Amino acid sequence: MDTTVFLLLRLGIAISMFGHGLVRLPKLNAFSQWMIASFEKSFLPKAMVLPFSYVLPVAEFTVGLFLLIGLFTKPALIMGAGILLILLFGTAMIENWEALPSQLLHLAFFALLLQFIQSNSWALDKLFNLQYLNP
């Protein structure tokens, strides 16, 4: 993959994740309450949903930030894919079928970027010689 194409795809998914986290962090309690209410009718217990509702925005923000600056790119991509897999499971548990295509598309971006991680040239990983993280 061309390094510029990789950069554009990395920045696209980075902005999405960063934006999701950024807008939720200032209203973390409200977001948490919304998520708990969304899962009331699922079999997932509130004891699982509550901590996840506080971790999710921080995780999205962190993954997005690392991908924006190209630092720890491969671990950030793996973490982002993991977040999406968890979100897909949760979305299925509440039968929010309309959200699945967007989440699957995000997951596809993470998988594609992981597949072509060797094209990650426009990144702080390269500047700091952290290429061992991007074999």
mmCIF file of C-alpha atoms in Angstrom:
data_model
loop_
_atom_site.group_PDB
_atom_site.id
_atom_site.type_symbol
_atom_site.label_atom_id
_atom_site.label_comp_id
_atom_site.label_asym_id
_atom_site.label_seq_id
_atom_site.Cartn_x
_atom_site.Cartn_y
_atom_site.Cartn_z
ATOM 1 C CA MET A 1 0.000 0.000 0.000
ATOM 2 C CA ASP A 2 1.238 3.471 -0.788
ATOM 3 C CA THR A 3 2.398 5.311 2.352
ATOM 4 C CA THR A 4 0.190 8.325 1.601
ATOM 5 C CA VAL A 5 -2.874 6.096 1.219
ATOM 6 C CA PHE A 6 -2.023 4.419 4.536
ATOM 7 C CA LEU A 7 -1.709 7.843 6.170
ATOM 8 C CA LEU A 8 -5.088 8.977 4.841
ATOM 9 C CA LEU A 9 -6.811 5.806 6.064
ATOM 10 C CA ARG A 10 -5.025 5.996 9.433
ATOM 11 C CA LEU A 11 -6.048 9.632 9.874
ATOM 12 C CA GLY A 12 -9.634 8.865 8.898
ATOM 13 C CA ILE A 13 -10.104 6.173 11.528
ATOM 14 C CA ALA A 14 -8.074 8.249 14.005
ATOM 15 C CA ILE A 15 -10.367 11.254 13.652
ATOM 16 C CA SER A 16 -13.424 9.052 14.090
ATOM 17 C CA MET A 17 -12.115 7.411 17.265
ATOM 18 C CA PHE A 18 -10.635 10.648 18.648
ATOM 19 C CA GLY A 19 -13.894 12.487 17.961
ATOM 20 C CA HIS A 20 -16.026 9.801 19.595
ATOM 21 C CA GLY A 21 -13.920 9.988 22.745
ATOM 22 C CA LEU A 22 -13.499 13.760 22.746
ATOM 23 C CA VAL A 23 -17.208 14.578 22.655
ATOM 24 C CA ARG A 24 -18.049 11.969 25.301
ATOM 25 C CA LEU A 25 -15.373 12.835 27.864
ATOM 26 C CA PRO A 26 -16.881 16.165 29.002
ATOM 27 C CA LYS A 27 -20.267 14.485 29.502
ATOM 28 C CA LEU A 28 -18.985 11.165 30.827
ATOM 29 C CA ASN A 29 -21.708 10.726 33.465
ATOM 30 C CA ALA A 30 -24.499 11.452 30.979
ATOM 31 C CA PHE A 31 -22.935 9.072 28.457
ATOM 32 C CA SER A 32 -22.660 6.378 31.113
ATOM 33 C CA GLN A 33 -26.303 6.793 32.116
ATOM 34 C CA TRP A 34 -27.375 6.627 28.458
ATOM 35 C CA MET A 35 -25.394 3.427 27.932
ATOM 36 C CA ILE A 36 -26.793 1.813 31.094
ATOM 37 C CA ALA A 37 -30.321 2.683 29.967
ATOM 38 C CA SER A 38 -29.612 1.242 26.509
ATOM 39 C CA PHE A 39 -28.601 -2.100 28.025
ATOM 40 C CA GLU A 40 -31.401 -2.402 30.596
ATOM 41 C CA LYS A 41 -33.284 -4.988 28.525
ATOM 42 C CA SER A 42 -30.196 -6.978 27.550
ATOM 43 C CA PHE A 43 -28.873 -9.902 29.552
ATOM 44 C CA LEU A 44 -25.637 -8.009 30.275
ATOM 45 C CA PRO A 45 -25.565 -6.983 33.932
ATOM 46 C CA LYS A 46 -25.265 -3.348 34.951
ATOM 47 C CA ALA A 47 -22.081 -4.325 36.825
ATOM 48 C CA MET A 48 -20.443 -4.969 33.418
ATOM 49 C CA VAL A 49 -21.992 -2.085 31.498
ATOM 50 C CA LEU A 50 -21.202 0.615 34.078
ATOM 51 C CA PRO A 51 -17.392 0.300 34.091
ATOM 52 C CA PHE A 52 -17.308 -0.168 30.317
ATOM 53 C CA SER A 53 -19.345 3.018 29.848
ATOM 54 C CA TYR A 54 -16.601 4.969 31.625
ATOM 55 C CA VAL A 55 -13.679 3.180 29.952
ATOM 56 C CA LEU A 56 -15.006 3.380 26.384
ATOM 57 C CA PRO A 57 -14.644 7.152 25.817
ATOM 58 C CA VAL A 58 -11.137 7.147 27.314
ATOM 59 C CA ALA A 59 -10.152 4.174 25.147
ATOM 60 C CA GLU A 60 -11.609 5.761 21.997
ATOM 61 C CA PHE A 61 -9.829 9.042 22.727
ATOM 62 C CA THR A 62 -6.514 7.303 23.429
ATOM 63 C CA VAL A 63 -6.627 5.101 20.332
ATOM 64 C CA GLY A 64 -7.599 8.101 18.225
ATOM 65 C CA LEU A 65 -4.802 10.249 19.632
ATOM 66 C CA PHE A 66 -2.125 7.603 19.099
ATOM 67 C CA LEU A 67 -3.314 7.017 15.539
ATOM 68 C CA LEU A 68 -3.427 10.747 14.796
ATOM 69 C CA ILE A 69 0.202 11.214 15.756
ATOM 70 C CA GLY A 70 1.330 7.785 14.574
ATOM 71 C CA LEU A 71 2.722 6.681 17.918
ATOM 72 C CA PHE A 72 2.407 3.024 18.957
ATOM 73 C CA THR A 73 0.425 2.583 15.763
ATOM 74 C CA LYS A 74 0.225 -1.205 15.712
ATOM 75 C CA PRO A 75 -0.846 -1.563 19.373
ATOM 76 C CA ALA A 76 -3.360 1.265 18.853
ATOM 77 C CA LEU A 77 -4.811 -0.509 15.815
ATOM 78 C CA ILE A 78 -5.102 -3.772 17.754
ATOM 79 C CA MET A 79 -6.728 -1.962 20.688
ATOM 80 C CA GLY A 80 -9.117 -0.181 18.324
ATOM 81 C CA ALA A 81 -10.108 -3.474 16.693
ATOM 82 C CA GLY A 82 -10.687 -4.961 20.143
ATOM 83 C CA ILE A 83 -12.913 -2.033 21.092
ATOM 84 C CA LEU A 84 -14.932 -2.536 17.918
ATOM 85 C CA LEU A 85 -15.354 -6.255 18.576
ATOM 86 C CA ILE A 86 -16.710 -5.486 22.048
ATOM 87 C CA LEU A 87 -19.002 -2.811 20.618
ATOM 88 C CA LEU A 88 -20.276 -5.253 17.988
ATOM 89 C CA PHE A 89 -21.147 -7.764 20.694
ATOM 90 C CA GLY A 90 -22.918 -5.130 22.776
ATOM 91 C CA THR A 91 -24.780 -3.799 19.776
ATOM 92 C CA ALA A 92 -26.023 -7.306 18.959
ATOM 93 C CA MET A 93 -27.118 -7.815 22.575
ATOM 94 C CA ILE A 94 -29.414 -4.783 22.392
ATOM 95 C CA GLU A 95 -30.479 -5.613 18.825
ATOM 96 C CA ASN A 96 -29.348 -2.250 17.460
ATOM 97 C CA TRP A 97 -28.947 -3.608 13.946
ATOM 98 C CA GLU A 98 -28.713 -0.124 12.410
ATOM 99 C CA ALA A 99 -25.382 0.518 14.196
ATOM 100 C CA LEU A 100 -23.727 -2.714 13.039
ATOM 101 C CA PRO A 101 -22.707 -1.588 9.530
ATOM 102 C CA SER A 102 -20.862 1.437 10.869
ATOM 103 C CA GLN A 103 -19.063 -0.654 13.475
ATOM 104 C CA LEU A 104 -18.173 -3.324 10.910
ATOM 105 C CA LEU A 105 -16.798 -0.627 8.605
ATOM 106 C CA HIS A 106 -14.628 0.715 11.440
ATOM 107 C CA LEU A 107 -13.388 -2.814 12.134
ATOM 108 C CA ALA A 108 -12.560 -3.278 8.446
ATOM 109 C CA PHE A 109 -10.451 -0.098 8.539
ATOM 110 C CA PHE A 110 -8.519 -1.390 11.556
ATOM 111 C CA ALA A 111 -7.961 -4.775 9.867
ATOM 112 C CA LEU A 112 -6.858 -3.176 6.600
ATOM 113 C CA LEU A 113 -4.400 -0.889 8.377
ATOM 114 C CA LEU A 114 -3.011 -3.805 10.380
ATOM 115 C CA GLN A 115 -2.562 -5.790 7.168
ATOM 116 C CA PHE A 116 -0.489 -2.984 5.658
ATOM 117 C CA ILE A 117 1.278 -1.723 8.801
ATOM 118 C CA GLN A 118 4.612 -1.797 6.961
ATOM 119 C CA SER A 119 3.325 1.250 5.008
ATOM 120 C CA ASN A 120 3.189 3.338 8.183
ATOM 121 C CA SER A 121 5.884 5.845 7.265
ATOM 122 C CA TRP A 122 4.305 9.189 8.151
ATOM 123 C CA ALA A 123 4.359 8.550 11.894
ATOM 124 C CA LEU A 124 6.177 9.282 15.127
ATOM 125 C CA ASP A 125 6.899 5.542 15.275
ATOM 126 C CA LYS A 126 9.287 6.092 12.373
ATOM 127 C CA LEU A 127 10.831 9.211 13.917
ATOM 128 C CA PHE A 128 11.477 7.475 17.246
ATOM 129 C CA ASN A 129 12.605 4.282 15.489
ATOM 130 C CA LEU A 130 9.744 2.251 16.961
ATOM 131 C CA GLN A 131 9.455 0.161 13.816
ATOM 132 C CA TYR A 132 9.796 -2.994 15.919
ATOM 133 C CA LEU A 133 6.170 -2.276 16.815
ATOM 134 C CA ASN A 134 5.286 -2.336 13.112
ATOM 135 C CA PRO A 135 6.986 -5.451 11.667
#
